[in-house]
Tab-separated table of C-alpha atoms and ligand atoms in Angstrom:
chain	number	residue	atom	x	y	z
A	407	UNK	CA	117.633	87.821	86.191
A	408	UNK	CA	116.182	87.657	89.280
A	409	UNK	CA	112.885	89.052	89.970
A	410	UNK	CA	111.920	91.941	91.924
A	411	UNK	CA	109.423	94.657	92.141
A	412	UNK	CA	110.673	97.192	89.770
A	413	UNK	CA	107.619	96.628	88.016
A	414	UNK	CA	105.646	98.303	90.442
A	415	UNK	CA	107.705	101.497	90.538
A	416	UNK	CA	107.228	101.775	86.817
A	417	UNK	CA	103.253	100.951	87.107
A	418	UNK	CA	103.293	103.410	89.604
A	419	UNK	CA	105.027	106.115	87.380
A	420	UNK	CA	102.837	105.482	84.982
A	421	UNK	CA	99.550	105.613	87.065
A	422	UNK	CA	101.068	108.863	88.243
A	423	UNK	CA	101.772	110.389	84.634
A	424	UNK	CA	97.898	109.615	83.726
A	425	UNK	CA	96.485	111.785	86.883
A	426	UNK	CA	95.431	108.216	88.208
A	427	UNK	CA	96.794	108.089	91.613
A	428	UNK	CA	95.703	109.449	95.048
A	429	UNK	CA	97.200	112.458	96.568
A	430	UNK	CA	96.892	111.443	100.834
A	431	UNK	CA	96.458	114.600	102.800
A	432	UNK	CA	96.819	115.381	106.560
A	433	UNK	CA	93.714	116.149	108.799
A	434	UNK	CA	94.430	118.697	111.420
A	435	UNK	CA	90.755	118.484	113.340
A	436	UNK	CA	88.055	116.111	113.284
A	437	UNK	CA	86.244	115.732	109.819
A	438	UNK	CA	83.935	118.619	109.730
A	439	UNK	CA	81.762	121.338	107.441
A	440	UNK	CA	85.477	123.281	107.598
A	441	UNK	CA	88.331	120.926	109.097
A	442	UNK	CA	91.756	121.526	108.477
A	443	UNK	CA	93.669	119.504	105.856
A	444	UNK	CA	97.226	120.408	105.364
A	445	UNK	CA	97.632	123.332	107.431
A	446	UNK	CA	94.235	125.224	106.095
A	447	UNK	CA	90.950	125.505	107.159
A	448	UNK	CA	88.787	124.283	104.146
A	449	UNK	CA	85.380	123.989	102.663
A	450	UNK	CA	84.953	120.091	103.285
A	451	UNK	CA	83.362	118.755	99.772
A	452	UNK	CA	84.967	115.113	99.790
A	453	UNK	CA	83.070	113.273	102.534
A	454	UNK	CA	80.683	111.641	103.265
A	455	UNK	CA	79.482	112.859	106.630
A	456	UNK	CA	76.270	114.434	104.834
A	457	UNK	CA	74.372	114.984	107.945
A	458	UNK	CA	77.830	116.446	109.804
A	459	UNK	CA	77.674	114.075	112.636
A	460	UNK	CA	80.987	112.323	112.943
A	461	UNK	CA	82.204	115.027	115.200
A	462	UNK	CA	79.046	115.216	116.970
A	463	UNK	CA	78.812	115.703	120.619
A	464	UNK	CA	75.960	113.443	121.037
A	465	UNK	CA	78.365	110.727	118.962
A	466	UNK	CA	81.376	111.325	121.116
A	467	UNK	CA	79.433	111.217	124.478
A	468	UNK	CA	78.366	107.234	123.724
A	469	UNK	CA	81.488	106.307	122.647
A	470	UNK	CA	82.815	107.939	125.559
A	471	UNK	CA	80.552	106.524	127.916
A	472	UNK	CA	81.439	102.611	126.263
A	473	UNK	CA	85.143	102.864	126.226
A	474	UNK	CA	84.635	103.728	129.925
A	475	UNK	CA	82.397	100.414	130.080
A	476	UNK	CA	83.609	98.164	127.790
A	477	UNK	CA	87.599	99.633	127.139
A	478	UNK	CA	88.716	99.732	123.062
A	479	UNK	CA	89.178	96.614	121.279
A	480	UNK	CA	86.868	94.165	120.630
A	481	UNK	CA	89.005	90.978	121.489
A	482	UNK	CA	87.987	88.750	118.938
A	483	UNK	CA	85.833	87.797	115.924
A	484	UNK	CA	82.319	88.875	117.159
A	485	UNK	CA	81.664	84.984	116.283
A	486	UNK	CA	84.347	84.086	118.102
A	487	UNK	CA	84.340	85.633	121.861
A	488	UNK	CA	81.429	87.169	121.965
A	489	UNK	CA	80.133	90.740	121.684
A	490	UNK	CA	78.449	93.288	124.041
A	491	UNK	CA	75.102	94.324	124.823
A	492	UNK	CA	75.668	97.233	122.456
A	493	UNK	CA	75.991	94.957	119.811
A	494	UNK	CA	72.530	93.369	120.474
A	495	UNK	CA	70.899	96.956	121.210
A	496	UNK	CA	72.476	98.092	117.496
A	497	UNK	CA	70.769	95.488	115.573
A	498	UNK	CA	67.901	95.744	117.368
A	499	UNK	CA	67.502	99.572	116.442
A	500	UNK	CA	69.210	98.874	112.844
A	501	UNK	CA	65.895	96.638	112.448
A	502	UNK	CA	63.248	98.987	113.835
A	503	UNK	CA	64.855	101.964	111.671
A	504	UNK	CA	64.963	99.719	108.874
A	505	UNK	CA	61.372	98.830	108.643
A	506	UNK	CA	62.617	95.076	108.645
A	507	UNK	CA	62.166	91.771	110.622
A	508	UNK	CA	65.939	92.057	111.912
A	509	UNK	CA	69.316	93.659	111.615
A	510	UNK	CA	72.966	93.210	111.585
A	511	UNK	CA	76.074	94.878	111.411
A	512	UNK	CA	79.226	94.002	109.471
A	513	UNK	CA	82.721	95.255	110.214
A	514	UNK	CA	82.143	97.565	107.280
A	515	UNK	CA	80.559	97.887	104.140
A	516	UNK	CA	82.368	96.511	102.324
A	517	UNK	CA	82.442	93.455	104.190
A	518	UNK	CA	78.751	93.318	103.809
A	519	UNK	CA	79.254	92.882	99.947
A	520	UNK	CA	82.657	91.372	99.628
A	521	UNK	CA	81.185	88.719	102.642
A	522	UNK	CA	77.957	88.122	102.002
A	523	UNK	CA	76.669	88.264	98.142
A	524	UNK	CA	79.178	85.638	97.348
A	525	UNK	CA	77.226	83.533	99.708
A	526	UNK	CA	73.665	83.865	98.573
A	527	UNK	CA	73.963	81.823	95.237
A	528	UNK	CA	75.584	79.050	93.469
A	529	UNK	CA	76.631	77.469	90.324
A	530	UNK	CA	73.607	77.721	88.268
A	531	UNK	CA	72.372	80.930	89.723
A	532	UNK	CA	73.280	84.321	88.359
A	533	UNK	CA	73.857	87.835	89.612
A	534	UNK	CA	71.910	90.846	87.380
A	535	UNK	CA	74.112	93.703	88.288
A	536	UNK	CA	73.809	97.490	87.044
A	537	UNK	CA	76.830	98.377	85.591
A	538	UNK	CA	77.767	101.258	87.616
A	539	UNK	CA	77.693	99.390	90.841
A	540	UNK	CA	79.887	99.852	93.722
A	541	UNK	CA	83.480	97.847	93.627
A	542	UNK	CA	82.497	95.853	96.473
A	543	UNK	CA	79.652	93.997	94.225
A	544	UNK	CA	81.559	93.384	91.684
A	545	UNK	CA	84.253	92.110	94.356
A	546	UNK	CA	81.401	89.876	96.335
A	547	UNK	CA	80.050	88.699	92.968
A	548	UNK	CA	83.402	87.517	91.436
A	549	UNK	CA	83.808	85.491	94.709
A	550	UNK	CA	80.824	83.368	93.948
A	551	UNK	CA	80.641	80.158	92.087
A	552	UNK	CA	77.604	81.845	90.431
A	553	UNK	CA	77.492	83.825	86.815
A	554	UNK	CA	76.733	87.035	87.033
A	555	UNK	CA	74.965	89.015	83.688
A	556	UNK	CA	75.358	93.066	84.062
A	557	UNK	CA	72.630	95.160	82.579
A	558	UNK	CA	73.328	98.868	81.384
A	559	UNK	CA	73.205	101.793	83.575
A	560	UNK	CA	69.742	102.265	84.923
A	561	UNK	CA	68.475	100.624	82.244
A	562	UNK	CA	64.979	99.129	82.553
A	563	UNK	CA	64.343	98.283	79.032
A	564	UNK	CA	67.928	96.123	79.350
A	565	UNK	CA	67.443	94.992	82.840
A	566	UNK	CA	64.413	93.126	81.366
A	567	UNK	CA	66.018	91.925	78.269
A	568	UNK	CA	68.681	90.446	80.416
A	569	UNK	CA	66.102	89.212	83.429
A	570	UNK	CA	63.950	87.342	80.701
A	571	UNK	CA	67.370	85.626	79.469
A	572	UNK	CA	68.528	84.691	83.118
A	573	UNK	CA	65.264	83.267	83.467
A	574	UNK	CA	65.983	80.766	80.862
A	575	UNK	CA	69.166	79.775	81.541
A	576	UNK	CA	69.580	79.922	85.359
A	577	UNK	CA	67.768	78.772	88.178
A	578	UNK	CA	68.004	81.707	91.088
A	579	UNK	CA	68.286	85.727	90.139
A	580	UNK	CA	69.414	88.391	92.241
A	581	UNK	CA	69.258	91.660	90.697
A	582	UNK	CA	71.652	93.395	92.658
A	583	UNK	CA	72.012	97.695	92.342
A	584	UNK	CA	73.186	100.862	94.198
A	585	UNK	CA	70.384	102.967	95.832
A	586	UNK	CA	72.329	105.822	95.018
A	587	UNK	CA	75.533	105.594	92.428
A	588	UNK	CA	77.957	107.018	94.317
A	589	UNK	CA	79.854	108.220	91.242
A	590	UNK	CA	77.398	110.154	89.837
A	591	UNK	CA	74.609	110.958	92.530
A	592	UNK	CA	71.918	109.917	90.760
A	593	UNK	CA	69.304	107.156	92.200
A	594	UNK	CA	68.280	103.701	91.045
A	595	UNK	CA	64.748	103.216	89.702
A	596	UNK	CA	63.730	100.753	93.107
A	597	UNK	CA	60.057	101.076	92.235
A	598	UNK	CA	60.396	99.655	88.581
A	599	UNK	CA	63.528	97.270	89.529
A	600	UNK	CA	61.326	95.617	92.361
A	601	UNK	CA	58.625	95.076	89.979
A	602	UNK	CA	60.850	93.646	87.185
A	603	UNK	CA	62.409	91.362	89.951
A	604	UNK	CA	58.930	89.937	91.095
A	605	UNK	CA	57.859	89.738	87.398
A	606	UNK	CA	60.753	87.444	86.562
A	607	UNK	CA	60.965	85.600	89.702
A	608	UNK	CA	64.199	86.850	91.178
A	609	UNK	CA	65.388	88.372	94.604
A	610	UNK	CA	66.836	92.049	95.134
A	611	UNK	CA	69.421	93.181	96.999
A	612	UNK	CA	70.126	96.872	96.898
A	613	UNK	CA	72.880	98.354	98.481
A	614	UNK	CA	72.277	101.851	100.078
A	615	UNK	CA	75.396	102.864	101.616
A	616	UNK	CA	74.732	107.107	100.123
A	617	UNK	CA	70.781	106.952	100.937
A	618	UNK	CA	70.820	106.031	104.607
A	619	UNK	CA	70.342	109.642	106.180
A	620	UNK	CA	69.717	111.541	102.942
A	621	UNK	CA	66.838	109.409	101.005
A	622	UNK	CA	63.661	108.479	102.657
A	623	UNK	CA	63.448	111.432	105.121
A	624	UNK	CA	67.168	109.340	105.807
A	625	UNK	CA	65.550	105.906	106.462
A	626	UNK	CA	67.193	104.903	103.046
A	627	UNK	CA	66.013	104.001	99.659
A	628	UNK	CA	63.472	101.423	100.761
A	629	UNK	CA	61.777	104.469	102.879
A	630	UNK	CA	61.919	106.654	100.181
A	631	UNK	CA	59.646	103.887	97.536
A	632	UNK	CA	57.782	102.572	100.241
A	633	UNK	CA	59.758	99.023	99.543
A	634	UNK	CA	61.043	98.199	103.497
A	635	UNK	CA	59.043	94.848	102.964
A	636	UNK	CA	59.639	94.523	99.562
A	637	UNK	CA	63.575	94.237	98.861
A	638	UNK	CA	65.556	91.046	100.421
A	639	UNK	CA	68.981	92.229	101.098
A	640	UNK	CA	69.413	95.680	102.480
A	641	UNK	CA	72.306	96.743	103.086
A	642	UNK	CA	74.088	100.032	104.008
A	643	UNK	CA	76.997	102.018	105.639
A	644	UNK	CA	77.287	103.562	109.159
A	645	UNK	CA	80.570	105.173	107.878
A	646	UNK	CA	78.773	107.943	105.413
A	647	UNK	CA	75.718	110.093	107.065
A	648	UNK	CA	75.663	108.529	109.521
A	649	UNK	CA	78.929	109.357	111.068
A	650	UNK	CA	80.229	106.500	112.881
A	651	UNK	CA	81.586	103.332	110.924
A	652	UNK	CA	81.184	99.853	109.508
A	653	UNK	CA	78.283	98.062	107.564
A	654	UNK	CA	74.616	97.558	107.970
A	655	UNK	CA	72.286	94.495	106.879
A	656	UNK	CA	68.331	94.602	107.247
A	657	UNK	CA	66.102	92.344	106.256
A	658	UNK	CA	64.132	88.893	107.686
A	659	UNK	CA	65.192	87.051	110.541
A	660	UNK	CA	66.626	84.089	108.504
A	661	UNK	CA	67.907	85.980	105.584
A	662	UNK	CA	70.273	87.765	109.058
A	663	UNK	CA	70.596	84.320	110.550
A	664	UNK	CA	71.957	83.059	107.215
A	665	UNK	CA	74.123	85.859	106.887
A	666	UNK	CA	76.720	86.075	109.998
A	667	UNK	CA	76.432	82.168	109.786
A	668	UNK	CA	78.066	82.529	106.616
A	669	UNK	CA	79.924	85.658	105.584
A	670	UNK	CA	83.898	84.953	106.149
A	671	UNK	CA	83.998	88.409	106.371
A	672	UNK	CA	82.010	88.890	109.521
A	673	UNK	CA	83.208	85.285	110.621
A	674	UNK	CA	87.227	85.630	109.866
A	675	UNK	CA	87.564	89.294	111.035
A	676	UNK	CA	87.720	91.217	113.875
A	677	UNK	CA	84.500	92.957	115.310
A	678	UNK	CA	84.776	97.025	115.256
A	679	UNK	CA	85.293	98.218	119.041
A	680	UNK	CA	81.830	98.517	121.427
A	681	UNK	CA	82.297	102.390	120.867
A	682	UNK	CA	81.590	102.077	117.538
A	683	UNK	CA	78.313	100.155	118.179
A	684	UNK	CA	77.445	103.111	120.856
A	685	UNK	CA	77.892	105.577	118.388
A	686	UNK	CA	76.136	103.890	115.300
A	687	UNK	CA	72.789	103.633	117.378
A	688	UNK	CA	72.910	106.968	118.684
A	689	UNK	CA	73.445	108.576	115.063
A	690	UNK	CA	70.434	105.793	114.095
A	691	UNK	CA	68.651	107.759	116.614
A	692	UNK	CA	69.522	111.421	115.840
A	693	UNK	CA	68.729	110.171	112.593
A	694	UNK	CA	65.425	109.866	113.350
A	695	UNK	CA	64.453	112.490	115.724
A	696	UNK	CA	65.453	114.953	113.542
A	697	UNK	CA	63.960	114.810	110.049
A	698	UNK	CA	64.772	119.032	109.949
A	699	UNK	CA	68.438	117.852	109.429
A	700	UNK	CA	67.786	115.814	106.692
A	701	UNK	CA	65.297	118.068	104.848
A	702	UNK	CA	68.361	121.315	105.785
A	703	UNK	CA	70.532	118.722	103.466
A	704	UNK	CA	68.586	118.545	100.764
A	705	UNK	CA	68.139	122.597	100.639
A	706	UNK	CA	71.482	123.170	100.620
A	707	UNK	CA	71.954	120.416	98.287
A	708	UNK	CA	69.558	121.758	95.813
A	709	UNK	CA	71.002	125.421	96.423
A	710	UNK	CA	74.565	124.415	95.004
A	711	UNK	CA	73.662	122.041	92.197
A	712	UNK	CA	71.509	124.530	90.455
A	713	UNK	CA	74.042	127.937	91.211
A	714	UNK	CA	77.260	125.425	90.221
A	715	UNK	CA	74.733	124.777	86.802
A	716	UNK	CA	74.423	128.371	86.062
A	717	UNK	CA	78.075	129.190	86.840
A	718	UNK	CA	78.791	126.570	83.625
A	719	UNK	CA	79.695	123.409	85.248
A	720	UNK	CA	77.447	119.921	84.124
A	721	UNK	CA	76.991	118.029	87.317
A	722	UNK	CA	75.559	115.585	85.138
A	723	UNK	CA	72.797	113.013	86.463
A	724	UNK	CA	73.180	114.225	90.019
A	725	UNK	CA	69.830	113.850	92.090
A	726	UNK	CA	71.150	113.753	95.670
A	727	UNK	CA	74.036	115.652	97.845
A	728	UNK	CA	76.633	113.930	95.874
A	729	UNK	CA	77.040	116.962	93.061
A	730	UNK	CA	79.714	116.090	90.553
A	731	UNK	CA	81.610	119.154	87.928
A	732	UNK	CA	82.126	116.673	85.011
A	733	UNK	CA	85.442	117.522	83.762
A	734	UNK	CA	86.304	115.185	81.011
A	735	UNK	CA	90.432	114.265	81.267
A	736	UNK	CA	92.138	112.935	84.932
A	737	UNK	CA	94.529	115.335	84.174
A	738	UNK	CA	92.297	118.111	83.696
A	739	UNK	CA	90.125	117.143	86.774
A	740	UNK	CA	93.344	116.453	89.097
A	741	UNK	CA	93.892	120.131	88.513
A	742	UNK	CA	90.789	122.018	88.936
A	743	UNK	CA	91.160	119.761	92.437
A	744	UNK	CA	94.230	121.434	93.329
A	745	UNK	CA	93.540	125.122	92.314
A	746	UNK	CA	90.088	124.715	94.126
A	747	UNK	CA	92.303	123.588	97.475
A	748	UNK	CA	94.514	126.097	96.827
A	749	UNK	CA	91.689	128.743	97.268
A	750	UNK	CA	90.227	126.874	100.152
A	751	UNK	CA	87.907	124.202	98.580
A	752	UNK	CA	88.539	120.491	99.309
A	753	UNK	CA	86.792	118.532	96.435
A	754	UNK	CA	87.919	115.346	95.617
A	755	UNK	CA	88.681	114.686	91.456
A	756	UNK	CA	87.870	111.476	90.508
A	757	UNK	CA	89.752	109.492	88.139
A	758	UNK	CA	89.697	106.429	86.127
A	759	UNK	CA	89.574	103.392	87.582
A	760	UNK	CA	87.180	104.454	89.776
A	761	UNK	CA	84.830	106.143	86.711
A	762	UNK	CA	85.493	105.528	82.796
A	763	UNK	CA	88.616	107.067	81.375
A	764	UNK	CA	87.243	110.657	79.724
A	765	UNK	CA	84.759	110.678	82.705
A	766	UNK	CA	86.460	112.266	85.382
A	767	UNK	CA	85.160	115.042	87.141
A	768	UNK	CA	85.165	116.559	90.441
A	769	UNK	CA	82.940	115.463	93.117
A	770	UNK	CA	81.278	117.406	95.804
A	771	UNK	CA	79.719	116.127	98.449
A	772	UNK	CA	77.306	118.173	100.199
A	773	UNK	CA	77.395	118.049	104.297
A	774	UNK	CA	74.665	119.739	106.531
A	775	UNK	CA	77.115	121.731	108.802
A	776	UNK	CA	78.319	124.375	105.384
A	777	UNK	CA	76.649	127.742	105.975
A	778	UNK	CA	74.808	130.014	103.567
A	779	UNK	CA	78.290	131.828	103.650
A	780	UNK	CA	80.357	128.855	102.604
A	781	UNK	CA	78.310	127.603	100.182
A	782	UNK	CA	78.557	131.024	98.463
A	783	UNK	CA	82.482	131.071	99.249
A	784	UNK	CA	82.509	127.538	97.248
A	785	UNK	CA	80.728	128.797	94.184
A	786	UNK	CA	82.635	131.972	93.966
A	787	UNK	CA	85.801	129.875	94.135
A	788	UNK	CA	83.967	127.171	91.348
A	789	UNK	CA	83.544	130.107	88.912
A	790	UNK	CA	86.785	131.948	89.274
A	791	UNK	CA	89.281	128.933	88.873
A	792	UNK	CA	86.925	127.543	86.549
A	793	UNK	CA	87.479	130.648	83.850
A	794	UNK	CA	91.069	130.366	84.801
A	795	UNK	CA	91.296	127.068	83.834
A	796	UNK	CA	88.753	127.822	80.776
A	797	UNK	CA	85.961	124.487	82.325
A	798	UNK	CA	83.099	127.263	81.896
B	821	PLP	C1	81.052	103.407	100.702
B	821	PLP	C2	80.380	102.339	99.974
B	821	PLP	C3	80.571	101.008	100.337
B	821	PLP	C4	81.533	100.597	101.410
B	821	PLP	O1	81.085	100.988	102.677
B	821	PLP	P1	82.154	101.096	103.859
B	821	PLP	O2	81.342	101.059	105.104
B	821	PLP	O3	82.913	102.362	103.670
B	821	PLP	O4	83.053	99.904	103.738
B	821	PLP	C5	79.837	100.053	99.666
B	821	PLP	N1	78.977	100.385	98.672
B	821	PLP	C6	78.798	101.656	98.285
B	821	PLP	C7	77.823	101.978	97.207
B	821	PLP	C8	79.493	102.681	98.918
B	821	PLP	O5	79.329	103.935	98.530
């Protein structure tokens, strides 16, 4: 027999009976408050574009303006042949909005964590993770020839159980968390974490890739617990409310000088285009000039999580614009997804792997841009296919 991959067909099949694989659908405009996916305008509740700016005038015009001066691609590796001034002028306001010595950017987020935390310790060290955290920690941590120990969710009682054990057995700690768990919306406890961390002699590294632009009047999680000079690894996402794309890193000069020295990621792989650079500063900037967007978030965030509570749904330990419907089976969830499109709500169920088998539910995503009217539009549609489908 030889071997082929038949295997894959059947894994697939089987992925696919379970409600456990992703349905791809077609944009027809930009990503906005109401694009149109699939031939109808819908109520955008999957993304991440929580301050609506990745179609944003101000966004477009400087990228615009840097194709014009500095065409598409970037050419290289930024280590390789170079990078432009818009490079330099991005960290540079990544730092200053940061609250931190210096700032980089990575190709993505991702990159950050899959690049960097593998770098930062060795044999002998160990990694205190939260258990919920973001596949790309897990993914930089396995890379590492350090151990890693992972503490329950949100856990402080645990997180000191299993800080006082690392500190036995392992020479450096990094306790290593989401600001905000993009799963479930809810937001790690930075203030006690930090002061665990100094307590039990070990760095922090929190990654904040849903708080940038919604937490901390949307300086982040360090913003929001006063922490900016507190936390050694910050990291984040341009890609989310921020509009634009790839990864963020703030912290002190040396901790940034260590960092692009060392991550293969942002050594072995292409820089993002100039444009992108353009357009991550200006959203930076927007970011900060206009706290009334940020605060307009968090009303209409509040608004829907409390009316989708009293409809019947559990949106569980949501504290931020992420809102989930906990559902319960994939199967269950994969279909309150499609009955909600079908009415004209795009909400994205999510399934195991990405949350525990029995956990799925539906997550919204809140974005500035929804009005009053489609708010109300999605709740009305939340309630009626909800009864149908007998959730509330
Ligand atoms: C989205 C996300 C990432 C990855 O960021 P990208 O810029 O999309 O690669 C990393 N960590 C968390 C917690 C995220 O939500």
């Amino acid at each position: 027999m030889t071997q082929n991959t038949d295997y894959l067909r059947e894994k697939y099949r089987e992925m696919d009976d379970r409600g456990e694989t992703w349905p791809l659908n077609q944009l027809e405009t930009a990503t906005q408050a109401r694009p149109t996916v699939e031939g109808r305008e819908v109520i955008m509740l999957a993304s991440n574009n929580y301050l609506d700016l990745a179609n944003d005038p101000r966004l477009q015009e400087a990228a615009i303006d840097a194709i014009e001066r500095f065409g598409v691609g970037a050419g290289s590796d930024w280590s390789i042949a170079g990078y432009t001034i818009l490079q330099d002028e991005l960290h540079e306001t990544i730092a200053s909005f940061k609250g931190t010595e210096a700032g980089l950017s990575y190709q993505t987020g991702f990159a950050v964590n899959a690049g960097l935390l593998p770098q930062l310790l060795e044999a002998g060290d160990v990694y205190v993770s939260d258990e919920l955290n973001h596949g790309s920690i897990i993914d930089g941590i396995r890379l590492s020839p350090a151990d890693s120990l992972v503490y329950d969710h949100s856990d402080m009682a645990d997180l000191e159980d299993t800080l006082r054990t690392a500190r036995e057995e392992y020479e450096r700690i990094i306790v290593v968390t989401d600001g905000v768990f993009s799963m479930d919306g809810d937001v790690a406890k930075l203030d006690e974490i930090q002061t665990l961390a100094e307590e039990y002699d070990a760095m922090t590294y929190v990654d904040d890739c849903h708080g940038e632009g919604v937490l901390g009047e949307g300086h982040g999680i360090t913003a929001e617990f006063g922490l900016e000079d507190d936390v050694d690894f910050q990291m984040g996402s341009f890609s989310k409310a921020c509009g634009g794309f790839g990864g963020m890193l703030a912290g002190d000069q040396h901790v940034i000088d260590f960092a692009y020295n060392t991550s293969r990621t942002w050594l072995l792989s292409a820089g993002y285009p100039p444009a992108i650079a353009a357009a991550n500063k200006r959203a930076l900037e927007i970011v900060d000039d206009e706290p009334s967007r940020v605060r307009e978030l968090w009303e209409k965030r509040d608004y829907f999580a409390s009316e989708l509570e009293s409809i019947g749904f559990d949106t569980g330990n949501s504290e931020t614009p992420i809102v989930p419907a906990m559902v319960g089976e994939s199967t269950a969830a994969q279909k309150l997804a499609e009955r909600l499109f079908e009415e004209g709500v795009f909400a994205l169920a999510i399934v195991y792997p990405m949350v525990a088998r029995g956990k799925a539910r539906i997550r919204n995503q809140i974005n500035v841009g929804l009005t009053d009217e489609d708010l109300n539009e999605a709740l009305r549609v939340y309630e009626d296919v909800g009864r149908e489908l007998d959730l509330v």
